[in-house]
CSV table of C-alpha atoms (C1' of nucleotides) in Angstrom, one decimal:
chain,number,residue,atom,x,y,z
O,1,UNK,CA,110.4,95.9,61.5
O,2,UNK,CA,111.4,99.1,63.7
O,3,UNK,CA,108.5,101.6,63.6
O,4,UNK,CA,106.1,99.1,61.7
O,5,UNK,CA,103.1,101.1,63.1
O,6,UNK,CA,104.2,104.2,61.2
O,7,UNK,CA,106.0,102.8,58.1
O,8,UNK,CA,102.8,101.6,56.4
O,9,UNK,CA,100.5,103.8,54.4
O,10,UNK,CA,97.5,102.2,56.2
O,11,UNK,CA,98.7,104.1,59.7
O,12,UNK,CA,99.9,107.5,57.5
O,13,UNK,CA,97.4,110.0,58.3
O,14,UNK,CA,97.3,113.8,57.4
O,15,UNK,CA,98.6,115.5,60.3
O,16,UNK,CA,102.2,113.3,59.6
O,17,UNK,CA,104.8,115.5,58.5
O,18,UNK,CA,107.4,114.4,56.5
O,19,UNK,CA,110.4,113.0,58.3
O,20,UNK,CA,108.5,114.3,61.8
O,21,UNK,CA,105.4,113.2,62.4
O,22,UNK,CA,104.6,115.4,65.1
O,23,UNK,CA,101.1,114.3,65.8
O,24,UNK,CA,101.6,110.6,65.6
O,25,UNK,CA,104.6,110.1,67.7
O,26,UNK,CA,102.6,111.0,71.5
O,27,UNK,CA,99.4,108.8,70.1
O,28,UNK,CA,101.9,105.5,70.3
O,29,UNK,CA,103.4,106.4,72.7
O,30,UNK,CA,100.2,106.1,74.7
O,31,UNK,CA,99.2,103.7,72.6
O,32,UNK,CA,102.4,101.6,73.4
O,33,UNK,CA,102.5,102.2,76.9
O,34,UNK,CA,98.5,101.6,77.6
O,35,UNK,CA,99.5,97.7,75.4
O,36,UNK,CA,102.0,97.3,78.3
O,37,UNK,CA,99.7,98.2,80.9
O,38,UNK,CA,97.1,95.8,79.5
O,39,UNK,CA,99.7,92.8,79.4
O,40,UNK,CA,100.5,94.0,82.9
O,41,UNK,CA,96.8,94.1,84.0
O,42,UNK,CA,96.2,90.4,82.9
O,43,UNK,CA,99.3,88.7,84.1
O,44,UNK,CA,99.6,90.3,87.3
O,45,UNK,CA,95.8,89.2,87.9
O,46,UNK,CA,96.0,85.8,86.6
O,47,UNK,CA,99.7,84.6,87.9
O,48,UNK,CA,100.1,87.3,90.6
O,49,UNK,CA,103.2,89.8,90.7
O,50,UNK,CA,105.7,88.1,91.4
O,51,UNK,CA,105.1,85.1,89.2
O,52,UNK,CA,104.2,87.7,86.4
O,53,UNK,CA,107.9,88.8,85.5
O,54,UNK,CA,109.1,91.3,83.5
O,55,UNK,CA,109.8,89.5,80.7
O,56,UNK,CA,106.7,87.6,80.9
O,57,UNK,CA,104.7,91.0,80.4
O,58,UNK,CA,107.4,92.4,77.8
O,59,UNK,CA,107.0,89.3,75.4
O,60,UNK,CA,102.9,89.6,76.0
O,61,UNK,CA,102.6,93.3,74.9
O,62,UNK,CA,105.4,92.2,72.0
O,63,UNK,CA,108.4,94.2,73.2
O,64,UNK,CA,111.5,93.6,74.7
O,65,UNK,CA,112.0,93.4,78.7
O,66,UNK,CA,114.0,96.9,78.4
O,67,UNK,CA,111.7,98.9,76.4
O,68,UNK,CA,109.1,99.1,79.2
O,69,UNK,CA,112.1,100.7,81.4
O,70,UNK,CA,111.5,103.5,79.0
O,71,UNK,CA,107.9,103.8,79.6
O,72,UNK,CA,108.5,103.1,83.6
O,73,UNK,CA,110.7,103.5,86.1
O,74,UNK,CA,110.4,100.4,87.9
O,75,UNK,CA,107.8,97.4,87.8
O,76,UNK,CA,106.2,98.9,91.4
O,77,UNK,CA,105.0,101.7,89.1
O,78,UNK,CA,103.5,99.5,86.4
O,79,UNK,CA,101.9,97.8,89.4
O,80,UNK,CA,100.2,101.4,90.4
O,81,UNK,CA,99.6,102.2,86.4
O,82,UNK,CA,97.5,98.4,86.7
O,83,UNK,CA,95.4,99.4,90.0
O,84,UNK,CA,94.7,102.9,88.8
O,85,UNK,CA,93.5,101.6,85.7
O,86,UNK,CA,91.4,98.6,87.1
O,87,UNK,CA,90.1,100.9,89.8
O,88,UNK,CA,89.0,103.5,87.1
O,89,UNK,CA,87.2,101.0,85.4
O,90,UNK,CA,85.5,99.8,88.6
O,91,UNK,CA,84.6,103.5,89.7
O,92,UNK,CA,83.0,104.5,86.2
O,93,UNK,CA,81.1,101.7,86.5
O,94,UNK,CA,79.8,101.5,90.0
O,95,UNK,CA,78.5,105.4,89.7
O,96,UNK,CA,76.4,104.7,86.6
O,97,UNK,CA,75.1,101.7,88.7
O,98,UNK,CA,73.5,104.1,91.5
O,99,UNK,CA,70.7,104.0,92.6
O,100,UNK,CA,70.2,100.1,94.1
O,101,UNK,CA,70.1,99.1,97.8
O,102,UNK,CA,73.9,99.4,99.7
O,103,UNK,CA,73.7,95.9,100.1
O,104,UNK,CA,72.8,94.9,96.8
O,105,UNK,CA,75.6,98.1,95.9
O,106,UNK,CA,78.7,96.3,98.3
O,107,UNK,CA,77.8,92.8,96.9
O,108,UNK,CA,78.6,93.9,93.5
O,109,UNK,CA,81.9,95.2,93.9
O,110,UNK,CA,83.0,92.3,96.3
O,111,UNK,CA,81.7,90.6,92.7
O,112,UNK,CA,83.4,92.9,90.3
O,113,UNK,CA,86.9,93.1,92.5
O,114,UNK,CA,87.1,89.2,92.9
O,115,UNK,CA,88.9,88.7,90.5
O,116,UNK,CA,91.4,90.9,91.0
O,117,UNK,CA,92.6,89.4,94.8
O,118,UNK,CA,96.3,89.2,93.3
O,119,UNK,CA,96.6,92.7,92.6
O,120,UNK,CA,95.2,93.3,96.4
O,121,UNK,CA,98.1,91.3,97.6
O,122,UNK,CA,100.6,92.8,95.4
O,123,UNK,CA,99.5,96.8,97.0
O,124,UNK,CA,99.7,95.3,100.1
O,125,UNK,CA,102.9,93.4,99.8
O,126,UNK,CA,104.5,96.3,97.7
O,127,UNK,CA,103.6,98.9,99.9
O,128,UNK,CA,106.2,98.1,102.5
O,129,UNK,CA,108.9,98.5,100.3
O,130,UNK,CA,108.1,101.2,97.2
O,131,UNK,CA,106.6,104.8,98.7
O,132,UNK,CA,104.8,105.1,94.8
O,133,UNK,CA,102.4,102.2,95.8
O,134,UNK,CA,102.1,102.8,99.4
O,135,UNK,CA,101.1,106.3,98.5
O,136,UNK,CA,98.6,105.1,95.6
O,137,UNK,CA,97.0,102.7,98.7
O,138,UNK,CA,96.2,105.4,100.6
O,139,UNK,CA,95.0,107.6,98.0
O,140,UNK,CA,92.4,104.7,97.3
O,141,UNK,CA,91.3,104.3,100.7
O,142,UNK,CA,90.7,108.2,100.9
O,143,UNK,CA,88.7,108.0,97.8
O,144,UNK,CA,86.4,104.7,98.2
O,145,UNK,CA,86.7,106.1,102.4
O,146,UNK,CA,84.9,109.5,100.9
O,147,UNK,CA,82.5,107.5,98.3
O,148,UNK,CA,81.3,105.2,101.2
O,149,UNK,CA,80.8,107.7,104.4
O,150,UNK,CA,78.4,109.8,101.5
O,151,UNK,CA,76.5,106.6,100.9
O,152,UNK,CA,76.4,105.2,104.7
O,153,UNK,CA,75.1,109.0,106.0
O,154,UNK,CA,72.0,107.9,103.1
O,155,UNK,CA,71.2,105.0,104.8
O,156,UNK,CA,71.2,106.6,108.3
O,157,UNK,CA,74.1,105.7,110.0
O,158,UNK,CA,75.3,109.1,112.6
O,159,UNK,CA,78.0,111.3,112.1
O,160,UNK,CA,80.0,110.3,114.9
O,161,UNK,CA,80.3,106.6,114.0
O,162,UNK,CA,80.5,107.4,109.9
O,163,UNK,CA,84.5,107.0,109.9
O,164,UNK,CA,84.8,103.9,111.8
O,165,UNK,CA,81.6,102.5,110.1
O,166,UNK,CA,83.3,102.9,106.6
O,167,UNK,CA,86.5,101.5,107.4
O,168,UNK,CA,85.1,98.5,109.2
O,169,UNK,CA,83.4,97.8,105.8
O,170,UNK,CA,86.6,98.8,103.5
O,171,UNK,CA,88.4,96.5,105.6
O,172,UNK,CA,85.6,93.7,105.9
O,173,UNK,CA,85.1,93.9,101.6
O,174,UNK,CA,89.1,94.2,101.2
O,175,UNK,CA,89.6,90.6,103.4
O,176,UNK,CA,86.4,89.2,101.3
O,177,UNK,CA,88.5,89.3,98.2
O,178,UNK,CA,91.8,87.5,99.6
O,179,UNK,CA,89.4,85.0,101.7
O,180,UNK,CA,87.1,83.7,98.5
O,181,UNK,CA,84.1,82.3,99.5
O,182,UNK,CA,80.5,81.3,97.0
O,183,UNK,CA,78.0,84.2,96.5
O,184,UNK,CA,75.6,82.9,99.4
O,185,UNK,CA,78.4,83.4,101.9
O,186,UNK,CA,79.5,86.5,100.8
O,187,UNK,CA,75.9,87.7,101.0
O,188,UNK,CA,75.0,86.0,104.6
O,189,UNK,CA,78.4,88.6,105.5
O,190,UNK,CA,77.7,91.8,104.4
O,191,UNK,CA,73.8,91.4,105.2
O,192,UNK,CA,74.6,90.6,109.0
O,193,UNK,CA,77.1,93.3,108.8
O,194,UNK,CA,74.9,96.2,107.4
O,195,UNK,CA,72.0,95.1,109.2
O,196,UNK,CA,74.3,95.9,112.5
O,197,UNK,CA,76.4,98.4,111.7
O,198,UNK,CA,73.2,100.9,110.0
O,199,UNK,CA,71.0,101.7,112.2
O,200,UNK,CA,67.2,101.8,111.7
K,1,UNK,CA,134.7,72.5,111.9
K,2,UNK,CA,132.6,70.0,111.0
K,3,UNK,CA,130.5,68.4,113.7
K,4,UNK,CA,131.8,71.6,116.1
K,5,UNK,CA,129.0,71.2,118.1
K,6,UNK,CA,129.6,67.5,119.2
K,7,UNK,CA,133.5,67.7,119.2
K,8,UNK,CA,134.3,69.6,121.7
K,9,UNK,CA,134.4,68.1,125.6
K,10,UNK,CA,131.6,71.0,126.6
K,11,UNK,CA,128.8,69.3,124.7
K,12,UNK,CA,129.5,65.6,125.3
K,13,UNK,CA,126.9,63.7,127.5
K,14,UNK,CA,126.7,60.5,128.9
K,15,UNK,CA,123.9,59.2,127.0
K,16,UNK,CA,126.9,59.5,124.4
K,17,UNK,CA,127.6,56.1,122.9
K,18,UNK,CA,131.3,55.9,120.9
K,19,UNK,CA,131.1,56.2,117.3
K,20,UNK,CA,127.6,56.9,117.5
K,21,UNK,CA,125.9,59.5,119.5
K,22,UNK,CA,122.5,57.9,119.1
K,23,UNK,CA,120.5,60.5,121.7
K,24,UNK,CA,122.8,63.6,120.5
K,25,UNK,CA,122.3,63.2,116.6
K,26,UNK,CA,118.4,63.8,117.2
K,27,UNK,CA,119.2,66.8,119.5
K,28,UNK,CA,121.0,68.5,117.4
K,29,UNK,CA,119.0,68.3,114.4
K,30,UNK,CA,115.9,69.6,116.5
K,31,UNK,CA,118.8,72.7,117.3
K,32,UNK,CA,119.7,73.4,114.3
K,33,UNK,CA,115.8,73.4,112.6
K,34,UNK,CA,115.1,75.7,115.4
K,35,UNK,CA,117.6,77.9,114.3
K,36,UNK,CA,117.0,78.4,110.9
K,37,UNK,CA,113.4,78.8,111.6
K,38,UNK,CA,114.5,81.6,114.0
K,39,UNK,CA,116.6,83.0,111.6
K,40,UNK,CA,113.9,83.5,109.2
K,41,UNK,CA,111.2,84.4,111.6
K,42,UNK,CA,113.4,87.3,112.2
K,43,UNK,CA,114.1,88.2,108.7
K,44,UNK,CA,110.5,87.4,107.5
K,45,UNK,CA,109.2,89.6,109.6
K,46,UNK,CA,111.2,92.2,109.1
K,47,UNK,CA,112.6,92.5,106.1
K,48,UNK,CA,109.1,90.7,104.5
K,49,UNK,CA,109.1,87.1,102.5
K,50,UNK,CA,110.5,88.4,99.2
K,51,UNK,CA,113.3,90.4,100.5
K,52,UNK,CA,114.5,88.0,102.8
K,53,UNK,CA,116.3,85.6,100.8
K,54,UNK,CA,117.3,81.6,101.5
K,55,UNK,CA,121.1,82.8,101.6
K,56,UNK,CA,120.8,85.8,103.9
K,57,UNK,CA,118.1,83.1,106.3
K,58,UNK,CA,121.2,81.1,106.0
K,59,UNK,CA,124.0,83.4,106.9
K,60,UNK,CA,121.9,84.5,109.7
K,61,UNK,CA,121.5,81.2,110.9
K,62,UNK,CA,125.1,80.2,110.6
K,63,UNK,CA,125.0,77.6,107.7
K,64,UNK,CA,125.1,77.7,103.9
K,65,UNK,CA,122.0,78.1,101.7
K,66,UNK,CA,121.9,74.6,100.6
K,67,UNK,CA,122.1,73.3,104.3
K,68,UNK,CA,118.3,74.5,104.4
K,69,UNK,CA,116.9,71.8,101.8
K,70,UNK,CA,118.5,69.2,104.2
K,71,UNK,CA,115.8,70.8,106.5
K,72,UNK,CA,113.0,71.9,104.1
K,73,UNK,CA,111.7,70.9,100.8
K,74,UNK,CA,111.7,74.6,99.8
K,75,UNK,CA,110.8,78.2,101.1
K,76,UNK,CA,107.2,77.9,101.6
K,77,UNK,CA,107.9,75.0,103.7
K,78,UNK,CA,110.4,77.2,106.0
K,79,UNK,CA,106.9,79.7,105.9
K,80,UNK,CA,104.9,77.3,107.0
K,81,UNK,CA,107.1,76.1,110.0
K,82,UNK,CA,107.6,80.2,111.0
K,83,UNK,CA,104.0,80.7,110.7
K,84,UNK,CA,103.2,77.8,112.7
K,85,UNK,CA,105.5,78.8,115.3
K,86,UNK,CA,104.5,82.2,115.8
K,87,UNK,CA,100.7,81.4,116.4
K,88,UNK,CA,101.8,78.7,118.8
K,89,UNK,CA,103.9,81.3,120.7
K,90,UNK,CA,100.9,83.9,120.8
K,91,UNK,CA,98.0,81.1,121.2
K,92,UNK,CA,99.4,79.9,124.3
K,93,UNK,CA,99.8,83.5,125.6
K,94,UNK,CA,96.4,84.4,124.8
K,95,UNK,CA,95.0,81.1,126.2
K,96,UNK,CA,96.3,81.7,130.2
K,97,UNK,CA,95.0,85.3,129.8
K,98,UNK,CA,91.7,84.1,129.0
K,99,UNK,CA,89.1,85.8,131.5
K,100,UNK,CA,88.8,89.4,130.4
K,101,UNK,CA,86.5,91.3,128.4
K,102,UNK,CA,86.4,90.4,125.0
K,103,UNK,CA,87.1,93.6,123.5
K,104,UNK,CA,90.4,93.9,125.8
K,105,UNK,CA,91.4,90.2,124.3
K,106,UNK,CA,90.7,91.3,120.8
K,107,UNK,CA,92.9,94.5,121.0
K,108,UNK,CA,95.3,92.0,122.9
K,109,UNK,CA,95.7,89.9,119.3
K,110,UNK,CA,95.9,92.9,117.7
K,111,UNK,CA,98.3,94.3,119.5
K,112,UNK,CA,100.3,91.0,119.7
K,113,UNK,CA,100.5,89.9,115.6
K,114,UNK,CA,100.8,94.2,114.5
K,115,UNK,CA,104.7,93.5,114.6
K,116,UNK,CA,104.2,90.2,112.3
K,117,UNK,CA,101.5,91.8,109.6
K,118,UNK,CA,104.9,90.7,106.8
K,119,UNK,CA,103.7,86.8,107.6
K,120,UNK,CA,100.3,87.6,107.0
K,121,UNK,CA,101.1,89.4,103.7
K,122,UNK,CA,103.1,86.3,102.5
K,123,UNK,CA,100.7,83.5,103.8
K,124,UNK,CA,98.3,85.6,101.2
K,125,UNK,CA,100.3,86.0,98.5
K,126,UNK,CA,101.9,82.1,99.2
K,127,UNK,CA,98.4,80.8,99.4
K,128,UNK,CA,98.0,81.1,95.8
K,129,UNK,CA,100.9,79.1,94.3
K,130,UNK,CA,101.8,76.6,97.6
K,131,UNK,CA,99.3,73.9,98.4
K,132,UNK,CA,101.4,73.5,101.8
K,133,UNK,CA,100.7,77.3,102.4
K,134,UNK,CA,97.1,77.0,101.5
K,135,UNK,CA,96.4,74.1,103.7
K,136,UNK,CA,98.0,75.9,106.9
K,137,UNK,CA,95.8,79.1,106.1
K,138,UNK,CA,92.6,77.3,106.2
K,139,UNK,CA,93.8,75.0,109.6
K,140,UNK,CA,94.7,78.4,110.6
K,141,UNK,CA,91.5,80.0,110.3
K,142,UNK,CA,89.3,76.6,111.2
K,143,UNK,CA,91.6,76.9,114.7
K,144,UNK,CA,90.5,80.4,115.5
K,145,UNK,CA,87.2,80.2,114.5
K,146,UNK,CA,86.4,77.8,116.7
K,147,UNK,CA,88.1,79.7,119.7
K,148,UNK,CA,86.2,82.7,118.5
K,149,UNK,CA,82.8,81.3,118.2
K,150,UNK,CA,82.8,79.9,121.6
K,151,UNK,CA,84.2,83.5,122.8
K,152,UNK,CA,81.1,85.1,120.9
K,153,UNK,CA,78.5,82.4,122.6
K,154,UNK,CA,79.5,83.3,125.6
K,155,UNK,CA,79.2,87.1,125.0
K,156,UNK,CA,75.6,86.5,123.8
K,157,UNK,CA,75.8,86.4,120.1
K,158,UNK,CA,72.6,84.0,118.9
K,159,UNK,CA,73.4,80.4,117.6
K,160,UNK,CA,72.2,81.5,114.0
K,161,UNK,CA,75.0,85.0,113.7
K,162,UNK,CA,77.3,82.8,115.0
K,163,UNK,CA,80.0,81.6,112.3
K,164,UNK,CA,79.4,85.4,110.1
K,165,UNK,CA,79.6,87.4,113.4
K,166,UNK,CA,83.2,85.3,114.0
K,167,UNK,CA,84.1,85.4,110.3
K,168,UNK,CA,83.7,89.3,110.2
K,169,UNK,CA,85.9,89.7,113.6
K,170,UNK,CA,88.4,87.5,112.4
K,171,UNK,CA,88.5,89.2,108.9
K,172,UNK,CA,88.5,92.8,110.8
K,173,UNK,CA,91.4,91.6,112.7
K,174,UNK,CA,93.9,90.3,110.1
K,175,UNK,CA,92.8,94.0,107.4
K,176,UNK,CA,94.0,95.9,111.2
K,177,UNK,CA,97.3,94.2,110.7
K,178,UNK,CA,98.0,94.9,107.3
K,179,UNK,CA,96.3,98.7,107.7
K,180,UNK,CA,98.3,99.8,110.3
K,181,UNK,CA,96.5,102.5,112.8
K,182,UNK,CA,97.2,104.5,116.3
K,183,UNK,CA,96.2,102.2,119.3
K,184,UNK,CA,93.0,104.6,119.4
K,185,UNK,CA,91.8,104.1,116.1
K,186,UNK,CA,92.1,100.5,116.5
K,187,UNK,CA,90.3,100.7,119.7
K,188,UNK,CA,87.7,103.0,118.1
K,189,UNK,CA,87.1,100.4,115.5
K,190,UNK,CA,86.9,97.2,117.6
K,191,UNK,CA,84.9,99.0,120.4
K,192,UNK,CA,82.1,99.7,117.6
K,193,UNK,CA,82.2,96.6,115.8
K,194,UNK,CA,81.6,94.7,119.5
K,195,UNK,CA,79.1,96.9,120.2
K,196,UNK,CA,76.8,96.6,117.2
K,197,UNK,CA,77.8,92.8,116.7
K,198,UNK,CA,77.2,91.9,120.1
K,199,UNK,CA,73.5,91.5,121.0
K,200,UNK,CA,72.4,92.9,124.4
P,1,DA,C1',123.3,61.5,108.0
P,2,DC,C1',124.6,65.9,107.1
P,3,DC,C1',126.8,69.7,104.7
P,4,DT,C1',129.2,72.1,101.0
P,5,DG,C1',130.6,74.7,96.4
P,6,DA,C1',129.6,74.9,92.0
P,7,DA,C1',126.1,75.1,88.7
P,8,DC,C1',121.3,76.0,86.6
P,9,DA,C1',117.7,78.7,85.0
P,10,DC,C1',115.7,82.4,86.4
P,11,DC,C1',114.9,87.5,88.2
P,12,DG,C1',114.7,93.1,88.0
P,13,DT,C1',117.5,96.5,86.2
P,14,DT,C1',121.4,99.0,83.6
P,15,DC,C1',123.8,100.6,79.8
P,16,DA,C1',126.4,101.1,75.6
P,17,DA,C1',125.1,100.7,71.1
P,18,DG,C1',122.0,101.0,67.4
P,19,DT,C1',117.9,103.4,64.4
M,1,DA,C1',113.2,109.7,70.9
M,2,DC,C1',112.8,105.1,71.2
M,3,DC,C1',114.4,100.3,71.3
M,4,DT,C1',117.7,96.5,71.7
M,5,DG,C1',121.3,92.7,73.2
M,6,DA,C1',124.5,91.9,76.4
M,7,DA,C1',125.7,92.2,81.0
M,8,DC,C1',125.2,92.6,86.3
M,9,DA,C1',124.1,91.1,90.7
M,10,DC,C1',120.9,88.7,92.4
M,11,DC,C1',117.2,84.7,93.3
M,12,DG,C1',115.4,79.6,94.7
M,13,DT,C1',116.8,75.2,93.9
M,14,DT,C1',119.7,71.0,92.5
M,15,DC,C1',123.4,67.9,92.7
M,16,DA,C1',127.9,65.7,92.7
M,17,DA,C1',131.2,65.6,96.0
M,18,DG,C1',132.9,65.6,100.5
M,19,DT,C1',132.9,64.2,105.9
DNA sequence: ACCTGAACACCGTTCAAGT
DNA sequence: ACCTGAACACCGTTCAAGT
């Protein structure tokens, strides 16, 4: 029952030594960890932080409530391990996606980060009380700030107005995701928008 | 100690019937309601939904936790009355300042609701899991986009930009409050956003 | 009608004890 | 090193009992 990932011959590789596995022991751990993070990921999105407790996430990943104290500090930083993740995701994904109109570009991450309005809550909610997640907020809106000012420049909006540009637009898709609305208002939105705030 | 408020000589009237202080009973209850939604306006807003729990709303108010659900079917409802309460405060203020330019009304809001940005974080988060919640957060944005609209109209946004031009402004608006900024970068922000939204 | 204290089923977190 | 069960101080809410 206790170390029932290592104890069968199936998960005994060549690189186990006998009585310390050196090699095998970090891989779990990651492996272990990431499981929580996954359980984390989906009830934090479907029921929302707070409803999602810890023990709610322990029995999903198939521990106990305590052993994810011993992969985190506190549930604020398995909230930030969650966002970093999802956001990861959504970045790898988004730059592969290039080259498509900035409208056509906005419109799918409003789509892609939809369903992930809880999470955008919990950072916002959180951030007033834990410095890890207030820090990781504003570490995100440097990044997608830096990603969006390079693409705006492209479409020919000046330098002067490329800061308050991009945050009117972080801000406007942010509120899009806690306001939900169908596809055709979303896209009436960020049309108007872009077609006023780039200039031609 | 029970009843203190109607015992003592001070706080009898003569509308005062014996036995039964038919006009005092109503009174009081309106008092006491008051209070606790005073109590947890203060709390809410500063110490944010989650933290601010029904027994420390209580204390602060003066009565015991359980004293509450004689007032309130539960905590969203005591939300919903703070909520309500606040925008009625700050509506009524915005309405005798009305003429001004729009751009000095909007930093006005801004300005006003930056201290209460915790209540917008919870009606969020509350939205979710309290129908009650819900249903005041769409009245609430149905009441100001009507204001708003009319605002734009007379400002010279065209019929047809109407309802997205208000819906951006309004979304632009509550992301300032939860993205806190130096008066200038707020004024930065809503100057341009006026500016390009606004025909000429 | 209004208010209370005790209780209920939870919560996030800690810690001594196990392997 | 990793994991657990029991415990701690809370939480929102209920309810029998008081006035």
């Amino acid at each position: 029952m206790l170390f029932k990932n290592r104890s069968t011959a199936l998960n005994v590789d060549q690189d186990t030594v006998v009585g310390v596995p050196r090699n095998r022991l970090p891989r779990d751990r990651v492996e272990k960890r990431d499981e929580i993070v996954s359980s984390a990921t989906a009830l934090f999105t479907d029921s929302g932080y707070d409803q999602a407790s810890m023990t709610r996430v322990a029995h999903h990943a198939g521990v106990t409530p305590t052993t994810i104290y011993w992969y985190f500090p506190d549930k604020d930083a398995v909230l930030v391990a969650v966002v970093s993740r999802v956001l990861q995701t959504v970045l790898d994904r988004y730059l592969e996606l290039e080259p498509s109109p900035l409208d056509e570009r906005i419109l799918w991450v409003v789509d892609q980060l939809q369903s992930y309005h809880r999470l955008v809550d919990a950072v916002h909610t959180r951030s007033a009380f834990s410095t890890e997640v207030d820090e990781w907020h504003n570490g995100f809106h440097a990044t997608v700030g830096e990603l969006q000012e390079k693409a705006l420049a492209e479409a020919g909006v000046p330098e002067d107005e490329l800061a308050p540009v991009s945050q009117i637009l972080t801000l406007v898709i942010e509120s899009l995701l806690t306001h939900p609305r169908t596809d055709d208002e979303r896209r009436v939105i960020v049309d108007l928008l872009l077609r006023k705030l780039c200039a031609q």
